[in-house]
XYZ file of C-alpha atoms in Angstrom:
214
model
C -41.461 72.054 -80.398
C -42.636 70.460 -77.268
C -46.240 68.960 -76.647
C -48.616 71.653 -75.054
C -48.661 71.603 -71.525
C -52.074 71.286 -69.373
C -53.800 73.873 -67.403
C -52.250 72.854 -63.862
C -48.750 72.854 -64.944
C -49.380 76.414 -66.845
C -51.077 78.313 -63.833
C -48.559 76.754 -61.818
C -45.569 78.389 -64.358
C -47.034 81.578 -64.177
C -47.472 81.457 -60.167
C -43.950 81.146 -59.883
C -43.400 83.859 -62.588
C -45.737 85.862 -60.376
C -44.396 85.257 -57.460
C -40.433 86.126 -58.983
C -41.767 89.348 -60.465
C -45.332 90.474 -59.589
C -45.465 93.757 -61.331
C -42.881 93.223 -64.626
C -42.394 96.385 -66.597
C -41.745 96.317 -70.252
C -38.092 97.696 -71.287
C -38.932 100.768 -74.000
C -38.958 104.305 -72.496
C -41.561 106.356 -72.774
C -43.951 109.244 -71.111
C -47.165 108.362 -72.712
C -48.883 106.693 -75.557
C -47.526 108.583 -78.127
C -43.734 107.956 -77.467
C -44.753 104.342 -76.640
C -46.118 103.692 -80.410
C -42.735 105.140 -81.434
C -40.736 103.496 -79.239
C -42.435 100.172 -80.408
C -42.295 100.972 -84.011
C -38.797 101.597 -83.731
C -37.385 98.658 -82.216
C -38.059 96.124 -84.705
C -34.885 94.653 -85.681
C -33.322 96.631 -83.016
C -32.909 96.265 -79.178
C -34.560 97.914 -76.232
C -31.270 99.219 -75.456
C -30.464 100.776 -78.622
C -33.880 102.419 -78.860
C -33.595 104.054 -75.501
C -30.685 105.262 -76.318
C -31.633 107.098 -79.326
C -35.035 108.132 -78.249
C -33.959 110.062 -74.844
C -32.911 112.690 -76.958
C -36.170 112.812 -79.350
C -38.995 112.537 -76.726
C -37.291 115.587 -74.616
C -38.253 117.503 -77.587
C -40.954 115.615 -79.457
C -43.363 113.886 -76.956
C -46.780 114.756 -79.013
C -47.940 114.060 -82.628
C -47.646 117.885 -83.072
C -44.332 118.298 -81.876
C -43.106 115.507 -84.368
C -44.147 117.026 -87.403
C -42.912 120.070 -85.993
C -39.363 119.191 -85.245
C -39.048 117.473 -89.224
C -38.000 114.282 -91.094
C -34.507 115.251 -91.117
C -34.080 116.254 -87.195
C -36.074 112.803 -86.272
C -33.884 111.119 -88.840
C -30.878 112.357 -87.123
C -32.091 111.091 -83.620
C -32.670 107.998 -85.436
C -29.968 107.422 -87.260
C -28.526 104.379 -84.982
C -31.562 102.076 -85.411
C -31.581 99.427 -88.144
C -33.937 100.487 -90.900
C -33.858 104.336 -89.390
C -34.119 106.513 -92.946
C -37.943 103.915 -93.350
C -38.686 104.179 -89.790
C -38.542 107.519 -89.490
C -40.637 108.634 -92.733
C -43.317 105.761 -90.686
C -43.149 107.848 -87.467
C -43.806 111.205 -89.991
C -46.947 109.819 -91.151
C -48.081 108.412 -88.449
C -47.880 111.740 -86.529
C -49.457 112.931 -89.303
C -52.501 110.699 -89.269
C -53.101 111.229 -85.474
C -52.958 114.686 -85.862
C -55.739 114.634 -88.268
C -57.478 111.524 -87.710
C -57.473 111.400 -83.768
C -57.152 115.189 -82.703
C -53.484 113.965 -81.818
C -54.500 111.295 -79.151
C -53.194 107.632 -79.703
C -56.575 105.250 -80.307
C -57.110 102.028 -78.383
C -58.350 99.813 -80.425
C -55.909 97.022 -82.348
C -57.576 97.967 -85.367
C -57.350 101.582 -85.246
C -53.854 101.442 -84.227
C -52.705 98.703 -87.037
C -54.087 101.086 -89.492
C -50.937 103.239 -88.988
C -47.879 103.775 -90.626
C -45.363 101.099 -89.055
C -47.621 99.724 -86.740
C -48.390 96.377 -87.139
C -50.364 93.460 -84.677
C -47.290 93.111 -82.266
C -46.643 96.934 -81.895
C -50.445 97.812 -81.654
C -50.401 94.459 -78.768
C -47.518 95.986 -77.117
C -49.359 99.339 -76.775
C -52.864 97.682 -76.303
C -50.893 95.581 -72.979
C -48.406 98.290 -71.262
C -50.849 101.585 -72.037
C -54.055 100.588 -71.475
C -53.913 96.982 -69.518
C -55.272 95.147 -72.196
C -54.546 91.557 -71.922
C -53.438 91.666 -75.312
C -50.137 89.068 -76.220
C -47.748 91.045 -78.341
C -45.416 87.521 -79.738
C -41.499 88.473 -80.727
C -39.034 86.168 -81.148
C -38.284 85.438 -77.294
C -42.188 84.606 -77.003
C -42.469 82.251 -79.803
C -39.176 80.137 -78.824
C -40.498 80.241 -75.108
C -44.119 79.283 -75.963
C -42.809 76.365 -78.317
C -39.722 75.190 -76.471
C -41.277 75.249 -73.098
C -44.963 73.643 -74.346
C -46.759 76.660 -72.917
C -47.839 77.720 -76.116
C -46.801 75.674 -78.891
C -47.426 76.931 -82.728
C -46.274 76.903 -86.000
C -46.159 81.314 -86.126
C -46.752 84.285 -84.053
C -50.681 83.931 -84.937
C -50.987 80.364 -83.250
C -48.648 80.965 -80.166
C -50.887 84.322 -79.489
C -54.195 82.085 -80.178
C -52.108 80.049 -77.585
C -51.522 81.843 -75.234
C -54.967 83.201 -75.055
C -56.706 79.858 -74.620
C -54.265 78.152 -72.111
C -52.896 80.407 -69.923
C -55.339 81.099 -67.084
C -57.562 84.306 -66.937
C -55.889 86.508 -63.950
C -52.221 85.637 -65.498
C -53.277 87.794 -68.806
C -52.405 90.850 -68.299
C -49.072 90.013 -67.865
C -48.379 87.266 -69.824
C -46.207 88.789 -72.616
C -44.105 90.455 -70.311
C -43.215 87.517 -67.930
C -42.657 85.456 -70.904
C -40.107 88.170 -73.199
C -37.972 88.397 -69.965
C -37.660 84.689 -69.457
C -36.753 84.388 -72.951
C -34.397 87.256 -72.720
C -32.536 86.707 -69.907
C -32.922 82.952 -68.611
C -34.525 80.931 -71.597
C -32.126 82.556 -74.326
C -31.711 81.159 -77.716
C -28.351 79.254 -78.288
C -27.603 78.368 -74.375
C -30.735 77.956 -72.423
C -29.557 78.456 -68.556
C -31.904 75.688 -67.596
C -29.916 75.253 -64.376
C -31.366 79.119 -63.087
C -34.630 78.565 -64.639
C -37.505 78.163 -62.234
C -39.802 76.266 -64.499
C -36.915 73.853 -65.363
C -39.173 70.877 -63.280
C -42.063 72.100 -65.152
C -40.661 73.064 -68.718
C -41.010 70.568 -71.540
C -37.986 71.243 -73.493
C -36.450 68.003 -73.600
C -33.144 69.333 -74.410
C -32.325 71.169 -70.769
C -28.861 72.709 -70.246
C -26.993 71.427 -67.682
């Protein structure tokens, strides 16, 4: 874990982020809240990829709460069936569809709270849908964000909880918004796990991982 980084060197890792990718787009597919919950839910323990892949298919026919319960556990299942934990994930996405159908007049809520209280749905996923659906500033922290907040020094912590305290008290007010999302594609496609590529990596100079990469 590297020391936590001051202010200047932060805003000045994010400007570059910023400047790299000013408008960064999360990777799940989706057409509106709805399929963005269940996009989230799904992909825990499972990749972007994957879930795209098996949700094409399901959101062409089930895009509403409704339409979910319509179509049935076993024809969701069946969509599903190439996720890791699919038979449990599905039954989630079932009740949740359920709940907003009769809680929420089958409209997604926006409030963390609200959506945590579903089926499946925990802080990250509520985060996630909090941050891409309704702008939120809210830090949704997966694996890539927790080994980029503690190798880097941006947001050092001990769990998810203290890297999202993190990254809500050091990294400057109009960086935010898209915080998360600069930070899970540097960890998924330049600040990796086993092999760093600290020799691509913009924020090498400014990075406090003393273990670069040649």
């Amino acid at each position: 874990m590297a020391r936590q980084l001051d202010y200047p060197t932060i805003r000045e890792i994010f400007t570059r982020f910023q400047a790299a990718e000013p408008e960064p787009q999360g990777e799940l597919e989706h057409v509106n809240a709805f399929t963005l919950v269940v996009a989230v839910a799904l992909s825990a323990q499972a990749t972007d990829k994957g879930v795209n892949k098996a949700t094409r298919g399901l959101f062409a026919v089930a895009d509403t709460p409704q339409k979910m319960l319509d179509l049935g556990l076993d024809a969701l299942t069946d969509h599903v069936k190439s996720i890791g934990l699919y038979r449990q994930k599905a039954k989630n996405v079932m009740k949740l569809s359920q709940i907003l159908v009769d809680d929420y007049g089958g409209e997604v809520p926006n409030s963390r709270a609200a959506l945590q209280s579903l089926p499946g749905v925990g802080r990250k996923t509520a985060n996630v849908v909090l941050n891409m659906w309704w702008a939120h500033p809210a830090q949704a922290v997966d694996t890539h964000i927790f080994r980029v907040g503690n190798r880097t020094g941006i947001a050092p912590g001990k769990d998810v909880d203290q890297v999202e305290r993190r990254i809500e008290d050091h990294v400057p007010a109009d960086f935010q918004r898209h915080a998360h999302h600069w930070l899970i594609l540097h960890g998924r496609y330049t600040c990796v796990a086993r092999k760093p590529k600290c020799a691509a990596c913009l924020i090498r100079d400014l990075c406090g991982f003393e273990d670069k990469t040649l």
